[in-house]
Each structure stands twice: as C-alpha cells, then as structure tokens.
Tab-separated table of C-alpha atoms and ligand atoms in Angstrom:
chain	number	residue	atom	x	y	z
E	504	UNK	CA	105.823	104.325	86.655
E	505	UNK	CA	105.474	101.450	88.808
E	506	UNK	CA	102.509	101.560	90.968
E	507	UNK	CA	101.144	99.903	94.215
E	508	UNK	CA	97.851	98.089	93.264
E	509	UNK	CA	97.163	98.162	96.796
E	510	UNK	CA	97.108	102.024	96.835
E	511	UNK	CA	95.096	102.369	93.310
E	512	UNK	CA	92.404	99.588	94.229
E	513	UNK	CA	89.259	101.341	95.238
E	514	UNK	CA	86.280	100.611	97.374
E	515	UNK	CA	82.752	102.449	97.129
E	516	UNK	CA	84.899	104.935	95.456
E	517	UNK	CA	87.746	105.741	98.133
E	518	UNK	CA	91.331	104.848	96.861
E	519	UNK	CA	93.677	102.325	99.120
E	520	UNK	CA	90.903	99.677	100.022
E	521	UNK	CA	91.278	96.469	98.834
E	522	UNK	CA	88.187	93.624	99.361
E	523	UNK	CA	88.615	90.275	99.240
E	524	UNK	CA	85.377	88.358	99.867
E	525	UNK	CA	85.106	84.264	101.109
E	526	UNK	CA	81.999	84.316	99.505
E	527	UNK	CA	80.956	83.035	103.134
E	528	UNK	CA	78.838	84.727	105.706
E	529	UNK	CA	81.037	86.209	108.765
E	530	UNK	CA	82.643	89.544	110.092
E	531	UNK	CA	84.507	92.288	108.313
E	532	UNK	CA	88.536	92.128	109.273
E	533	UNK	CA	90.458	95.199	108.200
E	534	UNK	CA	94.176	94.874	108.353
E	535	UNK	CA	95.858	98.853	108.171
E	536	UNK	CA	99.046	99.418	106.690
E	537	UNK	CA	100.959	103.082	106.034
E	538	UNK	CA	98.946	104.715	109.008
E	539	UNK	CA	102.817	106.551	109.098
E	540	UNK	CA	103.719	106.892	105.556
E	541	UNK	CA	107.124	105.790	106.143
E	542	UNK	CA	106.227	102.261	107.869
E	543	UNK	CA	105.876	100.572	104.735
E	544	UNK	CA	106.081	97.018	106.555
E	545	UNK	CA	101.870	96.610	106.341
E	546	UNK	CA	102.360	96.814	102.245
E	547	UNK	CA	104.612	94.162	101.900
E	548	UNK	CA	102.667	91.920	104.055
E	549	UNK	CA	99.450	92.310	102.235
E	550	UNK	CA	101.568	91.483	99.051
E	551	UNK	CA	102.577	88.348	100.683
E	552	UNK	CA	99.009	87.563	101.482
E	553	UNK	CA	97.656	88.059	97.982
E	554	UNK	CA	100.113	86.545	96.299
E	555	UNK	CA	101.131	83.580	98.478
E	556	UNK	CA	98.661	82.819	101.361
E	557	UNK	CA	95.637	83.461	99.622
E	558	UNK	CA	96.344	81.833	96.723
E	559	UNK	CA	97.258	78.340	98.985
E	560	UNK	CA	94.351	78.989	101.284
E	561	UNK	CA	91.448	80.959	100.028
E	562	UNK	CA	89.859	82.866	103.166
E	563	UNK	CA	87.557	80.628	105.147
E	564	UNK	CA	84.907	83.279	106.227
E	565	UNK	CA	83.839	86.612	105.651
E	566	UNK	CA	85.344	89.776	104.367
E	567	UNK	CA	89.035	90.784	104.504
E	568	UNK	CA	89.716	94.328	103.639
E	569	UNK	CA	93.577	95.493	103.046
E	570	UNK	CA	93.676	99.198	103.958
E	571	UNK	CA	96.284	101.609	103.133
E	572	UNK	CA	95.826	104.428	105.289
E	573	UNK	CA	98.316	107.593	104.413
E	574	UNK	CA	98.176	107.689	100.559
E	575	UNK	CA	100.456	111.343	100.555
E	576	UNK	CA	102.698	110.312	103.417
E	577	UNK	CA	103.856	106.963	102.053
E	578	UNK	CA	104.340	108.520	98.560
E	579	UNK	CA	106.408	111.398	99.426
E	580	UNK	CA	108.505	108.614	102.382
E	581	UNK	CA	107.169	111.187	105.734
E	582	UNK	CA	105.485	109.818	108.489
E	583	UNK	CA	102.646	112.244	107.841
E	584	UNK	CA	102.374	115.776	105.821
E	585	UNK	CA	100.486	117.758	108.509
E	586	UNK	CA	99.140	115.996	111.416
E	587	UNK	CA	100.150	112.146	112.977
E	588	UNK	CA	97.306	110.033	111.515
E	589	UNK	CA	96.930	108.016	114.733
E	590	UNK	CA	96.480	110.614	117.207
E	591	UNK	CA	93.168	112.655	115.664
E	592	UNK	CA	90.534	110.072	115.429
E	593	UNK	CA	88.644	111.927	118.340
E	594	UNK	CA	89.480	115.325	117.114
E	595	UNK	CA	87.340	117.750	115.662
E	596	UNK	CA	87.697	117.950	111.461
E	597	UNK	CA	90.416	120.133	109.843
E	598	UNK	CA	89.702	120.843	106.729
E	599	UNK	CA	92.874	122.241	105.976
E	600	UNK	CA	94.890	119.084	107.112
E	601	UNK	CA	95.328	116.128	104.938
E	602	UNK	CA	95.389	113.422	107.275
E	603	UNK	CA	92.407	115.228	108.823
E	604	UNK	CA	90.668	114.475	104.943
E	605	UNK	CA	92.061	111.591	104.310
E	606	UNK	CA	90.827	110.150	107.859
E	607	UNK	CA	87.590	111.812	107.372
E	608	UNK	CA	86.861	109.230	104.090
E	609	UNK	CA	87.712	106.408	105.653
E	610	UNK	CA	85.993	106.566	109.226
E	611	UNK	CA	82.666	105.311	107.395
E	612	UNK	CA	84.984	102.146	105.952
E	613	UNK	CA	86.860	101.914	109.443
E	614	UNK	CA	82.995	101.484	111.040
E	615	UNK	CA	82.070	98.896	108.885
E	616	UNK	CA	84.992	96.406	110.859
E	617	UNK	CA	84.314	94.028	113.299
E	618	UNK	CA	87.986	93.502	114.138
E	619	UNK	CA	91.091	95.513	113.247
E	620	UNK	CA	94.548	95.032	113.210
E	621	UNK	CA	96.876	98.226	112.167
E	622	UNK	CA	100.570	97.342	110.668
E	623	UNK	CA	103.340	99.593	112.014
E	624	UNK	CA	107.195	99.533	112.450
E	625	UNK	CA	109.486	101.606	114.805
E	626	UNK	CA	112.201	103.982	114.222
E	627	UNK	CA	114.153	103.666	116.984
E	628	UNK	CA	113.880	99.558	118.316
E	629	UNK	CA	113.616	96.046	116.664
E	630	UNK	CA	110.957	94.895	119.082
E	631	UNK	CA	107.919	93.208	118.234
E	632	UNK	CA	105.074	94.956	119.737
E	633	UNK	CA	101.160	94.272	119.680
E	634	UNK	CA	99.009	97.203	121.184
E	635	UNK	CA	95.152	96.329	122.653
E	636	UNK	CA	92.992	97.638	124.715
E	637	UNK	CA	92.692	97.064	128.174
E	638	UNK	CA	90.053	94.772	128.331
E	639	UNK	CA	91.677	92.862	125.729
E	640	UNK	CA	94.864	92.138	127.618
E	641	UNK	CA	94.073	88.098	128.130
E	642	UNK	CA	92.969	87.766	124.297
E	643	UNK	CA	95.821	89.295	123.217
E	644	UNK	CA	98.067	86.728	124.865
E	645	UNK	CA	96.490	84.352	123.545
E	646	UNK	CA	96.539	85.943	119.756
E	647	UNK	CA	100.040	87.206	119.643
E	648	UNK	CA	103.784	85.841	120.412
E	649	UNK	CA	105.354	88.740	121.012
E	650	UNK	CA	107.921	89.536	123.491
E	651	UNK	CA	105.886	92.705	124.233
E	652	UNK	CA	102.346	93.543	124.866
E	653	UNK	CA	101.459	97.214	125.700
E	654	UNK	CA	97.578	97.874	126.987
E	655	UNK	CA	96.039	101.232	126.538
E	656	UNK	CA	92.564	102.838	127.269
E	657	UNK	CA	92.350	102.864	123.507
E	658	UNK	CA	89.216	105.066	123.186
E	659	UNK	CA	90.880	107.844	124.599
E	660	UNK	CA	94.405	107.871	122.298
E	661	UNK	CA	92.980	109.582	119.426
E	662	UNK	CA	94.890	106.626	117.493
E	663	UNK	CA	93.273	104.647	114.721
E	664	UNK	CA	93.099	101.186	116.731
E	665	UNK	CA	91.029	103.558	119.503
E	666	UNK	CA	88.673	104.821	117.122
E	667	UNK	CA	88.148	100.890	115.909
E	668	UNK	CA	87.471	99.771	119.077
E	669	UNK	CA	84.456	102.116	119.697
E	670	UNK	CA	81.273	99.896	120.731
E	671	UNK	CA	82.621	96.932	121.720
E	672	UNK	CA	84.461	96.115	118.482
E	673	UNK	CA	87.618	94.756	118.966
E	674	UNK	CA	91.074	96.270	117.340
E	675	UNK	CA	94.996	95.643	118.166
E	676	UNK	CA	98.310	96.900	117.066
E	677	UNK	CA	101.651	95.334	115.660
E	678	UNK	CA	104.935	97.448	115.689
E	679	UNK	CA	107.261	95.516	113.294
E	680	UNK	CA	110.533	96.270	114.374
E	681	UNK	CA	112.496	98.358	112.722
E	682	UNK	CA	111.448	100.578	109.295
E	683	UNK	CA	112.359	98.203	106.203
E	684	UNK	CA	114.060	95.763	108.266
E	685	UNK	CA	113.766	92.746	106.720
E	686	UNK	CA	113.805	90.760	110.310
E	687	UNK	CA	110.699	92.668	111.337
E	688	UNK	CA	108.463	91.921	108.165
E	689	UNK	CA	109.157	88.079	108.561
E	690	UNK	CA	108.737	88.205	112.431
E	691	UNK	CA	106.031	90.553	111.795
E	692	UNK	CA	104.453	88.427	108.619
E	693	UNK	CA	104.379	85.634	111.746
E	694	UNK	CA	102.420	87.398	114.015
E	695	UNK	CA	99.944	88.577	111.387
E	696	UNK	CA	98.811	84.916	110.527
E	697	UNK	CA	98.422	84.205	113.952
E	698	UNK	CA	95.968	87.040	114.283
E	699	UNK	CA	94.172	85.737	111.140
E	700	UNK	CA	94.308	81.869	112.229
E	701	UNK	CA	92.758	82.721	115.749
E	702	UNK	CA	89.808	84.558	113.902
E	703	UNK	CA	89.576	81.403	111.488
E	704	UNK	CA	89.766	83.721	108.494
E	705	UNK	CA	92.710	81.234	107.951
E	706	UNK	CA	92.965	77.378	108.675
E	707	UNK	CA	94.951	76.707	111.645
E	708	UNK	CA	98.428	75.887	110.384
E	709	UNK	CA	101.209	73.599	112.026
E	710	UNK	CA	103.805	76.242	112.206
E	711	UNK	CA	105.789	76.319	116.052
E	712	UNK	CA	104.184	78.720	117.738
E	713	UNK	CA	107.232	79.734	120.323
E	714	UNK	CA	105.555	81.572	122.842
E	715	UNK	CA	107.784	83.199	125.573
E	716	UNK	CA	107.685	85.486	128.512
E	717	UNK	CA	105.767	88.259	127.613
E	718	UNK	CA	106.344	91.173	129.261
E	719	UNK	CA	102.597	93.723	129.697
E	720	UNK	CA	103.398	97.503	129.470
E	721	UNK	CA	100.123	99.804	130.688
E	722	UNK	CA	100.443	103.192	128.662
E	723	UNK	CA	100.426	105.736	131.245
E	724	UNK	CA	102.281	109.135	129.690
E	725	UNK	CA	103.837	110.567	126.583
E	726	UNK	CA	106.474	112.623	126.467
E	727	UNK	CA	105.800	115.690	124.236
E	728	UNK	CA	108.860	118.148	123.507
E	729	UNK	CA	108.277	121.917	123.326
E	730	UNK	CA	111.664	123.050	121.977
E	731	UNK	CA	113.809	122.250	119.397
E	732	UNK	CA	116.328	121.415	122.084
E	733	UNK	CA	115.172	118.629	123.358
E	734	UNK	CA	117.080	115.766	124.197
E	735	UNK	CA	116.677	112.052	126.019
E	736	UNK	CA	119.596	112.193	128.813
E	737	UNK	CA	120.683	108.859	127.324
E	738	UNK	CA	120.280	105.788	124.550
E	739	UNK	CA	117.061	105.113	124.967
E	740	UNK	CA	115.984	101.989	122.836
E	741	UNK	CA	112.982	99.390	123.267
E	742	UNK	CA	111.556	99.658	126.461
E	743	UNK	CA	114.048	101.289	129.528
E	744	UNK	CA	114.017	100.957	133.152
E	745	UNK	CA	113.687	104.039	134.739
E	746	UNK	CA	114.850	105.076	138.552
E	747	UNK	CA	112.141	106.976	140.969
E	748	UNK	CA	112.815	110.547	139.403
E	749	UNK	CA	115.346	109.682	137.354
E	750	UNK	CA	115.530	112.447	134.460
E	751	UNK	CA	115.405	111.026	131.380
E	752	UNK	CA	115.184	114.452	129.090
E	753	UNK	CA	116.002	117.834	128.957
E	754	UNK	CA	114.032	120.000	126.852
E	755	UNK	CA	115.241	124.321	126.833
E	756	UNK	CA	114.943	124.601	130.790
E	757	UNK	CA	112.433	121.721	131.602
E	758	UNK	CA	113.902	118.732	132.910
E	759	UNK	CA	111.713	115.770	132.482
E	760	UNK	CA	111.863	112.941	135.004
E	761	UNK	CA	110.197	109.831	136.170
E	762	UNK	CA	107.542	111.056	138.956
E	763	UNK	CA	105.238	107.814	138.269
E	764	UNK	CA	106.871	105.832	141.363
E	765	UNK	CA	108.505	102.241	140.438
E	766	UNK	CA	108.477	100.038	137.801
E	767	UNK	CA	108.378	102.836	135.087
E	768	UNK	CA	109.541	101.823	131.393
E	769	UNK	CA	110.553	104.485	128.669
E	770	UNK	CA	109.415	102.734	125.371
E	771	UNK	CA	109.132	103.984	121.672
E	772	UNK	CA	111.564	106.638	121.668
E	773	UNK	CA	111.672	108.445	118.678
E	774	UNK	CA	115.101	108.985	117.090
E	775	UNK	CA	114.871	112.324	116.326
E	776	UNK	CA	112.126	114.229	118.828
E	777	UNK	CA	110.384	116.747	117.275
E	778	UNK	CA	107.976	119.203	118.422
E	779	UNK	CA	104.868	118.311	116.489
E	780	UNK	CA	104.999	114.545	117.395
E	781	UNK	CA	105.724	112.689	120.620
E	782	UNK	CA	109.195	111.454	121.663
E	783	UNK	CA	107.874	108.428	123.495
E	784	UNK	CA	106.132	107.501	126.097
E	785	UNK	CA	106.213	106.303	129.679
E	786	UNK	CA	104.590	102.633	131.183
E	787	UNK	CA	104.203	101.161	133.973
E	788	UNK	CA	104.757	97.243	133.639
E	789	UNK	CA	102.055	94.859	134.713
E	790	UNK	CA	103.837	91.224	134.356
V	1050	LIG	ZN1	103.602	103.975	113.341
C-alpha cells in the first residue's frame, strides 16, 4: 500500500500536519489542502514544495505547516462523509459527525496560524479563484493574479478560512480550477508561490507575474436546494450574469430568481445539487 506521507506525518500527536521549521524567528503559515476530500489539488502542491521548492530554496522565516484537512473524505474520493468541512467552524460540536471530530482536533493547530491559505478546486468551472475577507480586498490584489477575486464577511461563513481569520489574523482561499485538472495545479502551483513570496517565506523570484483585469465578486447569497428535484434553468459555469429576477432554478414548486437588483453573478455551481450541500451562490460584482 502506497501511502501519502503528508497524511501519516503527525504533529503534537494529530495525523495530516506536516512542520517544516526555517530555524528563523517569524509567523506560523498554514497552507490547507483536502478541506473537500475530493479536491486533491492542495496534495500535489505540497509535494511539489517538498520535493522541489524547498529543496532549491530552504524557507527564509518562520514555520510552514502543510495541513491535510479531511483524512476520511480524501481516502474514500467524497467531498465529505457527513457534514461540508468548511461550513461548521462556528457550529456547535457533533459528536456523531466526523468532520465535526476531525475539525474539533485541529481548531487548536488552526489557532496557532498567523496566516492561512486553504487549497481547493471546483467541480463545475476552470477558474482561478482566491477568496479573502473583506477587509482584505486591496492585499489580496496585490498577493494574487487571478482573474477572480471573491470577498466575503469571512467570520460569519462557518468555512475554515472564516474561522482563521478570527482576531485579526489574516486567511485567503484558492479554487484551482477544475478537480485533477492538470491546468489548474500548475496555474494554481503559480498562485501559491506568489502567496508565499509576498510573505517572504520564499525569496522573491523573477518569474512574469501577468497580472490582468481582475474582476471582485462580494458573496451575498447561497443557493440551498430542498428537493431532490432541483435544477439550474440553464448551463451555469464560472461566474453568470444574471437579469433583475431572472429565474435561474427550479426546485419541486419553488422557483428561485435573482431579487438582488443589478449586477448579480451566479458563481460556483455545483454539478450535481444536492440537498445537504449548496448549489452555488449569488454575488454582486464590485469592479
Ligand atoms: Zn472545496
């Protein structure tokens, strides 16, 4: 059996953490993979650290920890086994859920970061995606080339990145593209160094840094099926325009439709709705 040492390699006891230490004073960076079991992009990128950053340029400053977040999910290839890992963080504890567990021995390594970034990758969209928080909109920019920046009152989500940002630490996002496309990891891979280059945990590097429009999303509602029957009116993909009450979904007898005014985006749909998770979500674009 071949196994991931980045799921085996332990830290204060707790499985999925790997440390590696500068040596040198300075903050505690967590990078998050597997959050969603099936987003395996976060894995392969802390391989390519270890194995070919790292080893060219040792980190310049404090701790980097490589955390793989949904041991269960990512071995049995689901998104999650009872409840989506990024939307309990401010929930109370189930004891009866894994990712409620699994979540519950890792907050007290999740509070030890300074800054977070958590690796995911879509199911439905090859866009490159970084997530912040609101007040974190300008910094972002400045970190990140993607195409697409969406800004969130983190705290609030119940996601993982929220629950990192508590007391004015900072933590961001990165969708990937697509699940195991290889176009996402490398575009992804990209980003990734950025982030660690603009926290100096890595020497700045020469590489063109092409930095185009960017287009700002604000998070404003998710769209939660009820029924099995529920179904987007059309191909949704990436991030959709959407007409003053145009409906975009019909779920048993509820239609659902854009009441949010102008300049209303449907982004992340999911490919295959389901009841327990959200379908996607609606924005209103800022720039
Ligand atoms: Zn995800």
């Amino acid at each position: 059996m071949i196994t991931n040492p980045f799921l085996t390699n332990q830290y204060k006891n707790i499985s999925g953490i790997t440390l590696i230490d500068s040596g040198n004073p300075g903050k505690n960076l967590g990078l998050l993979a597997i959050t969603h079991g099936n987003e395996t992009v976060g894995l392969k990128v802390f391989a390519y650290l270890k194995q070919e950053i790292l080893k060219k340029h040792p980190l310049q400053q404090g701790k980097l920890f490589l955390i793989a977040m949904n041991l269960l999910a990512y071995e049995e290839h689901r998104r999650f086994i009872d409840d989506n890992m990024n939307r309990i963080s401010n929930q109370a504890y189930k004891s009866t859920s894994y990712e409620h567990q699994r979540l519950g021995e890792l907050k007290p390594i999740l509070r030890e970061m300074d800054i977070t970034l958590d690796i995911h990758s879509f199911s439905n969209s090859h866009d490159i995606v970084a997530i912040c928080d609101i007040q974190n909109r300008e910094k972002a920019k400045q970190i990140f080339t993607t195409e697409t920046i969406l800004v969130d009152n983190l705290e609030q989500s119940g996601s993982i990145i929220g629950y990192c940002t508590r007391k004015q630490k900072e933590a961001y996002g990165i969708e990937c593209g697509l699940h195991d496309d290889p176009e996402g990891f490398e575009r992804g891979k990209e980003e990734i160094l950025n982030f660690l280059e603009y926290y100096q945990y890595l020497p700045p590097n020469n590489r063109k840094k092409e930095r185009k429009q960017q287009n700002i999303y604000q998070f404003r509602e998710k769209i939660q099926p009820i029924t099995k029957d529920f179904k987007f009116t059309r191909d949704f993909s990436g991030f959709s325009y959407l007409k003053e009450n145009e409906v975009f979904a019909k779920d048993g007898d509820i239609e659902h439709k854009n009441t949010l005014g102008k300049n209303i985006y449907l982004g992340i749909p999911a490919k295959e709705p389901r009841v327990n998770d959200s379908a996607g979500f609606l924005f209103k674009k800022l720039e």
